[in-house]
Coordinates of C-alpha atoms in Angstrom, one line a residue:
X5 CA 154.5 145.2 265.1
X6 CA 151.5 147.5 265.2
X7 CA 149.4 147.4 262.1
X8 CA 147.5 150.7 262.4
X9 CA 148.6 154.2 261.8
X10 CA 149.7 156.5 264.6
X11 CA 146.9 158.7 265.7
X12 CA 145.4 160.3 268.9
X13 CA 141.7 160.8 268.3
X14 CA 141.2 162.4 271.7
X15 CA 143.8 165.0 270.9
X16 CA 142.0 165.6 267.5
X17 CA 138.7 166.1 269.3
X18 CA 140.3 168.4 271.9
X19 CA 141.8 170.7 269.1
X20 CA 138.5 170.9 267.3
X21 CA 136.7 171.7 270.5
X22 CA 139.1 174.4 271.5
X23 CA 138.9 176.0 268.1
X24 CA 135.1 176.0 268.5
X25 CA 135.0 177.8 271.8
X26 CA 138.2 180.0 271.7
X27 CA 138.8 182.7 269.1
X28 CA 142.6 182.6 269.8
X29 CA 142.7 178.9 269.3
X30 CA 140.7 179.1 266.2
X31 CA 143.1 181.6 264.6
X32 CA 146.1 179.6 265.8
X33 CA 144.6 176.4 264.4
X34 CA 143.8 178.0 261.0
X35 CA 147.3 179.2 260.7
X36 CA 149.1 176.0 261.7
X37 CA 146.8 173.0 261.0
X38 CA 146.8 171.0 257.8
X39 CA 144.0 168.7 256.8
X40 CA 146.2 165.5 257.2
X41 CA 146.8 166.4 260.9
X42 CA 143.5 164.7 261.5
X43 CA 143.5 160.9 261.0
X44 CA 139.8 160.4 261.6
X45 CA 137.8 161.2 258.4
X46 CA 134.9 162.8 260.4
X47 CA 137.5 165.1 262.1
X48 CA 138.8 166.1 258.6
X49 CA 135.3 167.0 257.6
X50 CA 134.7 169.1 260.7
X51 CA 138.0 171.0 260.2
X52 CA 137.2 171.6 256.5
X53 CA 133.8 173.1 257.4
X54 CA 135.4 175.3 260.0
X55 CA 137.9 176.5 257.4
X56 CA 134.9 177.3 255.1
X57 CA 133.3 179.4 257.8
X58 CA 136.5 181.1 258.7
X59 CA 137.4 182.0 255.1
X60 CA 133.9 183.6 254.7
X61 CA 134.5 185.8 257.7
X62 CA 131.6 184.0 259.6
X63 CA 132.0 183.5 263.3
X64 CA 132.8 179.9 264.0
X65 CA 130.4 178.6 266.7
X66 CA 128.4 175.5 267.4
X67 CA 125.4 176.9 265.7
X68 CA 127.2 178.2 262.6
X69 CA 129.2 174.9 262.3
X70 CA 125.9 172.9 262.5
X71 CA 124.4 175.1 259.8
X72 CA 127.5 174.7 257.6
X73 CA 127.5 170.9 258.0
X74 CA 123.8 170.8 257.0
X75 CA 124.5 173.0 254.0
X76 CA 127.4 170.8 252.9
X77 CA 125.3 167.7 253.5
X78 CA 128.0 166.3 255.8
X79 CA 126.3 166.4 259.2
X80 CA 125.5 162.6 259.1
X81 CA 129.1 161.8 258.1
X82 CA 130.5 163.5 261.3
X83 CA 128.0 161.7 263.6
X84 CA 125.1 164.1 263.9
X85 CA 124.4 167.2 266.1
X86 CA 125.5 165.5 269.3
X87 CA 129.1 165.4 268.1
X88 CA 129.1 169.2 267.9
X89 CA 127.7 169.5 271.4
X90 CA 130.4 167.1 272.7
X91 CA 133.2 169.1 271.0
X92 CA 132.0 172.4 272.6
X93 CA 132.2 170.7 276.0
X94 CA 136.0 170.6 275.9
X95 CA 137.7 169.2 279.0
X96 CA 141.0 171.0 278.5
X97 CA 142.2 174.6 278.8
X98 CA 143.0 176.8 275.9
X99 CA 146.5 177.2 277.4
X100 CA 147.1 173.5 276.5
X101 CA 146.2 174.1 272.8
X102 CA 149.8 174.3 271.5
X103 CA 150.7 171.2 273.4
X104 CA 147.8 169.2 271.8
X105 CA 148.6 170.8 268.4
X106 CA 152.1 169.4 268.8
X107 CA 150.7 165.9 269.4
X108 CA 148.7 166.1 266.1
X109 CA 151.8 167.3 264.2
X110 CA 153.9 164.5 265.7
X111 CA 151.3 161.8 264.7
X112 CA 150.9 163.3 261.2
X113 CA 154.7 163.3 260.6
X114 CA 154.9 159.7 261.5
X115 CA 152.0 158.8 259.2
X116 CA 153.7 160.7 256.4
X117 CA 157.0 158.8 257.2
X118 CA 155.2 155.4 257.0
X119 CA 153.6 156.3 253.6
X120 CA 157.1 157.5 252.5
X121 CA 158.6 154.2 253.6
X122 CA 155.9 152.2 251.7
X123 CA 156.7 154.2 248.5
X124 CA 160.4 153.6 248.9
X125 CA 159.8 149.8 249.4
X126 CA 157.6 149.9 246.2
X127 CA 160.4 151.6 244.2
X128 CA 162.9 149.1 245.6
X129 CA 160.8 146.0 244.6
X130 CA 160.4 147.5 241.1
X131 CA 164.2 147.4 240.8
X132 CA 164.4 149.7 237.7
X133 CA 166.8 152.4 239.0
X134 CA 170.6 152.3 239.6
X135 CA 171.9 153.0 243.1
X136 CA 172.4 156.8 242.7
X137 CA 168.9 157.4 241.1
X138 CA 167.3 155.2 243.8
X139 CA 169.0 157.2 246.6
X140 CA 168.0 160.5 244.9
X141 CA 164.4 159.3 244.8
X142 CA 164.6 158.3 248.5
X143 CA 165.8 161.8 249.4
X144 CA 163.1 163.5 247.3
X145 CA 160.4 161.3 248.7
X146 CA 161.5 162.0 252.3
X147 CA 161.4 165.8 251.8
X148 CA 158.0 165.6 250.1
X149 CA 156.7 163.8 253.1
X150 CA 157.6 166.6 255.5
X151 CA 155.2 169.4 256.5
X152 CA 155.0 172.2 253.9
X153 CA 156.5 174.8 256.2
X154 CA 159.7 172.7 256.6
X155 CA 160.3 172.3 252.8
X156 CA 161.6 175.9 252.4
X157 CA 164.2 175.7 255.3
X158 CA 167.7 175.7 254.0
X159 CA 170.8 175.1 256.2
X160 CA 174.1 176.8 255.6
X161 CA 177.3 175.5 257.1
X162 CA 180.9 174.5 256.4
X163 CA 179.8 172.3 253.5
X164 CA 178.2 175.1 251.5
X165 CA 178.3 178.5 253.1
X166 CA 181.1 179.9 250.9
X167 CA 179.6 178.7 247.7
X168 CA 176.1 179.9 248.6
X169 CA 177.4 183.4 249.7
X170 CA 179.2 183.7 246.3
X171 CA 176.0 182.8 244.5
X172 CA 174.1 185.5 246.5
X173 CA 176.7 188.2 245.6
X174 CA 176.8 187.2 241.9
X175 CA 173.0 187.1 241.8
X176 CA 172.8 190.7 242.9
X177 CA 174.4 191.8 239.6
X178 CA 171.6 190.0 237.7
X179 CA 168.6 191.4 239.8
X180 CA 166.8 194.4 238.5
X181 CA 165.6 196.6 241.3
X182 CA 161.9 197.1 241.1
X183 CA 161.7 200.9 241.5
X184 CA 158.6 203.0 242.1
X185 CA 159.4 205.4 239.3
X186 CA 160.1 208.6 241.2
X187 CA 163.8 209.5 241.4
X188 CA 163.6 211.1 244.8
X189 CA 161.7 208.2 246.3
X190 CA 163.8 205.5 244.7
X191 CA 167.0 207.2 246.0
X192 CA 165.7 206.9 249.6
X193 CA 163.9 203.6 249.4
X194 CA 167.0 201.4 248.9
X195 CA 165.4 198.1 248.0
X196 CA 162.3 199.3 246.1
X197 CA 159.5 196.8 245.8
X198 CA 161.7 193.9 246.7
X199 CA 160.6 190.3 245.9
X200 CA 159.2 188.1 248.7
X201 CA 158.6 191.1 250.8
X202 CA 155.5 193.1 252.0
X203 CA 155.0 196.9 252.1
X204 CA 152.2 199.1 253.5
X205 CA 150.9 202.3 252.0
X206 CA 148.7 203.9 254.8
X207 CA 146.7 207.0 255.4
X208 CA 143.3 208.3 256.3
X209 CA 140.6 208.2 253.6
X210 CA 140.8 210.7 250.6
X211 CA 144.6 211.2 251.1
X212 CA 145.4 209.6 247.8
X213 CA 146.3 206.0 248.4
X214 CA 144.5 204.7 245.3
X215 CA 146.0 207.6 243.3
X216 CA 149.5 206.6 244.6
X217 CA 148.8 203.0 243.6
X218 CA 147.7 204.1 240.1
X219 CA 150.8 206.2 239.6
X220 CA 153.0 203.3 240.8
X221 CA 151.2 200.9 238.5
X222 CA 151.8 203.2 235.5
X223 CA 155.5 203.7 236.4
X224 CA 156.1 200.0 237.0
X225 CA 154.3 198.8 233.9
X226 CA 156.0 201.4 231.7
X227 CA 159.3 200.0 232.9
X228 CA 158.4 196.5 232.0
X229 CA 157.5 195.0 235.3
X230 CA 154.5 192.7 235.8
X231 CA 151.7 194.1 238.0
X232 CA 148.6 192.5 239.5
X233 CA 146.0 194.8 241.2
X234 CA 143.3 193.4 243.5
X235 CA 140.6 196.1 243.9
X236 CA 138.3 195.3 246.8
X237 CA 136.6 198.7 246.8
X238 CA 136.4 199.9 243.2
X239 CA 134.9 198.5 240.0
X240 CA 136.9 197.7 236.9
X241 CA 135.4 200.8 235.3
X242 CA 136.5 203.2 238.0
X243 CA 140.0 201.6 238.2
X244 CA 140.5 202.1 234.5
X245 CA 139.0 205.6 234.6
X246 CA 141.7 206.6 237.0
X247 CA 144.5 205.0 234.9
X248 CA 143.2 206.7 231.7
X249 CA 143.0 210.1 233.4
X250 CA 146.7 209.6 234.5
X251 CA 147.9 208.5 231.1
X252 CA 145.9 211.1 229.0
X253 CA 146.0 214.1 231.4
X254 CA 142.3 214.4 231.0
X255 CA 140.6 215.2 234.3
X256 CA 139.1 212.1 236.0
X257 CA 135.6 213.7 236.3
X258 CA 135.5 214.3 232.5
X259 CA 136.3 210.7 231.8
X260 CA 133.7 209.5 234.3
X261 CA 131.2 211.7 232.4
X262 CA 132.4 210.6 229.0
X263 CA 128.9 209.6 228.0
X264 CA 128.3 213.3 227.3
X265 CA 131.2 213.5 224.8
X266 CA 130.1 214.1 221.2
X267 CA 131.4 212.3 218.2
X268 CA 134.7 213.7 217.1
X269 CA 135.7 214.9 220.6
X270 CA 139.5 214.9 220.8
X271 CA 139.3 213.2 224.2
X272 CA 137.9 210.0 222.6
X273 CA 141.1 209.5 220.6
X274 CA 143.3 210.2 223.7
X275 CA 141.4 207.5 225.7
X276 CA 141.7 205.0 222.8
X277 CA 145.5 205.7 222.8
X278 CA 145.6 205.1 226.6
X279 CA 143.7 201.8 226.2
X280 CA 146.1 200.7 223.5
X281 CA 149.1 201.6 225.7
X282 CA 148.1 199.7 228.8
X283 CA 146.8 196.8 226.7
X284 CA 150.5 196.2 225.9
X285 CA 151.6 196.2 229.6
X286 CA 152.0 193.1 231.8
X287 CA 149.1 194.3 233.8
X288 CA 146.2 192.4 235.4
X289 CA 143.4 193.8 237.4
X290 CA 141.1 191.7 239.7
X291 CA 138.1 193.8 240.9
X292 CA 136.5 191.6 243.6
X293 CA 134.8 192.9 246.7
X294 CA 134.5 189.5 248.4
X295 CA 138.0 188.0 247.7
X296 CA 140.1 186.1 250.3
X297 CA 143.7 185.1 250.4
X298 CA 142.9 181.5 249.3
X299 CA 141.4 183.0 246.1
X300 CA 144.5 185.2 245.7
X301 CA 146.9 182.2 245.7
X302 CA 144.7 180.5 243.0
X303 CA 144.5 183.6 240.8
X304 CA 148.2 184.3 241.1
X305 CA 148.9 180.7 240.1
X306 CA 146.8 181.1 236.9
X307 CA 148.5 184.5 236.0
X308 CA 152.0 183.2 236.7
X309 CA 151.5 180.4 234.1
X310 CA 151.2 183.2 231.4
X311 CA 153.1 186.2 232.7
X312 CA 155.8 187.0 235.3
X313 CA 154.6 188.8 238.4
X314 CA 156.7 191.4 240.1
X315 CA 154.3 193.5 242.3
X316 CA 150.8 192.7 243.6
X317 CA 148.7 195.5 245.0
X318 CA 145.8 195.1 247.5
X319 CA 143.4 198.1 247.6
X320 CA 142.3 197.8 250.4
X321 CA 144.0 194.9 252.3
X322 CA 141.8 195.4 255.4
X323 CA 138.6 195.1 253.3
X324 CA 139.5 191.6 252.1
X325 CA 136.8 189.0 253.0
X326 CA 138.9 187.0 255.5
X327 CA 140.6 190.1 257.0
X328 CA 137.6 192.3 257.4
X329 CA 136.0 190.3 260.3
X330 CA 134.4 191.6 263.4
X331 CA 135.9 189.3 266.0
X332 CA 139.6 189.1 266.8
X333 CA 140.5 191.6 264.0
X334 CA 144.1 192.2 265.2
X335 CA 144.9 188.5 265.5
X336 CA 143.3 187.8 262.1
X337 CA 145.4 190.5 260.5
X338 CA 148.5 188.9 262.0
X339 CA 147.6 185.5 260.6
X340 CA 146.6 186.8 257.2
X341 CA 149.8 188.8 256.8
X342 CA 151.7 185.6 257.6
X343 CA 149.8 183.8 254.8
X344 CA 150.5 186.7 252.5
X345 CA 154.2 186.5 253.3
X346 CA 154.2 182.9 252.3
X347 CA 152.4 183.7 249.0
X348 CA 155.0 186.4 248.3
X349 CA 157.7 183.8 248.8
X350 CA 155.9 181.2 246.7
X351 CA 155.6 183.5 243.7
X352 CA 158.8 185.5 244.3
X353 CA 156.9 188.8 244.1
X354 CA 156.3 191.9 246.2
X355 CA 153.0 192.4 248.0
X356 CA 151.9 196.1 248.5
X357 CA 148.9 196.6 250.8
X358 CA 146.9 199.8 251.0
X359 CA 145.6 200.3 254.5
X360 CA 143.5 202.8 256.4
X361 CA 144.9 204.3 259.6
X362 CA 142.5 204.8 262.6
X363 CA 140.7 208.0 263.6
X364 CA 143.1 208.9 266.3
X365 CA 144.8 211.1 263.7
X366 CA 141.8 213.4 263.6
X367 CA 142.1 214.3 267.3
X368 CA 145.7 215.6 267.0
X369 CA 146.9 219.1 266.0
X370 CA 149.5 217.4 263.8
X371 CA 147.5 215.1 261.7
X372 CA 150.3 213.3 259.9
X373 CA 150.0 209.6 260.6
X374 CA 152.5 207.6 262.5
X375 CA 153.1 203.9 263.3
X376 CA 150.7 203.8 266.3
X377 CA 147.9 205.0 264.1
X378 CA 147.9 201.8 262.0
X379 CA 145.2 199.4 262.9
X380 CA 146.8 196.2 264.2
X381 CA 150.1 198.2 264.1
X382 CA 152.1 195.4 265.7
X383 CA 151.3 192.9 263.0
X384 CA 152.0 195.4 260.1
X385 CA 155.3 196.5 261.7
X386 CA 156.3 192.8 262.1
X387 CA 155.6 191.7 258.6
X388 CA 156.2 194.8 256.4
X389 CA 159.7 195.7 255.4
X390 CA 158.5 199.1 254.2
X391 CA 155.8 201.3 255.5
X392 CA 154.8 204.6 253.8
X393 CA 152.3 207.1 255.2
X394 CA 150.5 209.7 253.0
X395 CA 149.5 213.1 254.1
X396 CA 147.9 216.1 252.3
X397 CA 147.3 219.4 254.0
X398 CA 144.5 220.2 251.6
X399 CA 142.5 217.3 252.8
X400 CA 142.0 219.1 256.2
X401 CA 142.3 222.7 255.0
X402 CA 140.5 222.9 251.6
X403 CA 141.4 226.6 251.1
X404 CA 145.1 225.8 251.4
X405 CA 147.3 226.6 248.4
X406 CA 149.5 223.6 249.2
X407 CA 149.0 221.1 246.4
X408 CA 151.6 218.7 247.8
X409 CA 151.4 215.1 249.0
X410 CA 153.8 214.1 251.7
X411 CA 155.2 210.6 251.6
X412 CA 156.5 209.7 255.0
X413 CA 158.9 206.8 255.4
X414 CA 157.5 205.2 258.6
X415 CA 159.6 202.0 258.5
X416 CA 162.3 200.7 256.2
X417 CA 164.6 197.8 257.1
X418 CA 167.7 198.9 255.1
X419 CA 167.3 202.6 254.7
X420 CA 166.5 205.9 256.3
X421 CA 163.2 206.4 258.2
X422 CA 161.2 209.5 259.3
X423 CA 162.1 211.2 256.0
X424 CA 159.3 213.2 254.2
X425 CA 159.3 213.2 250.4
X426 CA 157.1 216.1 249.1
X427 CA 155.3 215.3 245.8
X428 CA 153.0 217.5 243.8
X429 CA 149.5 216.0 243.6
X430 CA 147.1 217.0 240.8
X431 CA 143.6 216.3 242.1
X432 CA 142.1 216.5 238.6
X433 CA 144.2 213.9 236.8
X434 CA 145.6 212.2 239.9
X435 CA 149.1 212.6 238.7
X436 CA 151.8 212.6 241.3
X437 CA 155.1 214.3 240.3
X438 CA 158.3 215.3 242.0
X439 CA 158.8 218.7 243.5
X440 CA 162.2 220.5 243.2
X441 CA 162.5 220.8 247.0
X442 CA 161.3 217.3 247.8
X443 CA 163.1 216.3 250.9
X444 CA 162.3 217.0 254.5
X445 CA 162.1 215.4 257.9
X446 CA 159.4 214.8 260.5

């Protein structure tokens, strides 16, 4: 019997080499590879350093990897600069990447199985469990040895399909729909901010995305839901200025210039009341301009230990550190949305991304955004169950008397699309309220 672990070091080198010279392979690898896919310790170090560069939004190349290895003091551990040069001289085509990736997954699964068997043997020799407990531990150990992506797969068949379906139907009676807080919108958006799903709020700049988010935050928190807001563009001060303007009805510019208020000004007491109000909410804000999705998972884990999380906002998603990269932007967005979907499932919460649409809108007579205007539209349409576009006529025609904001349902999996919900937008306080004649069509 062989006494060494299953491994293919040539395949490991080939995968690393292709990730170094091909952007497509790099993104594919970062999405699918795990550290233990590499048996050789030096290959694990190389992969970890590539991950570091990728998460920082730095182009992964021979030179950048060499610099990163020097910075992490691990160049000697991988065999020196010549190893990087050898990796870049890959002898296989990028079209073979998925095949070689499959080889690594196969070897890693076998190594996990061997470690699992060793653990089972150890438990058996200890002889402290009865037969049923021992069998349960064998089953648990087996599933823990499987790749992470496989653990969430559940199979429904003759043995459980009726019971599981009954559980789903009963569970619907116990689930509170996470509504946005506007009656007209909640009537049309059938599932609201559903858990384990992604939504997109998209528009050109200055249309009111952040104001929409602030109103939604206020509505959700007032109704007892837990909200986390990642602000990649605005500071903590500006985020709270907006929220306080909305709660108090004091114009935003007045709150921004509150340093000019005199002692005894009535507005001071109103702002204090607003602070006392949102301090009681299940509301967390994370203002960070250089945050990545790996940071998001860690932060949500910390928050979830103390408070339930229902909705997480990203303002703006496409400005996040590991999304806002120059090379292969569309593919990167696709990978990161996939990661975000897994985080939403892990924390059983809704992810709402604020996104900019591209400039093509400006060249049309009808400047209302549509699906094709979304950057990386294919990826957003694939992962998002709900896509809303915002449009304000006054943004293009300042003299217009139209104070409305149009909320256009671009996509919805289980409800109407191409509906336009007209809301009144107060530019001073940022408050968005319903209009009497709210419904229209594109």
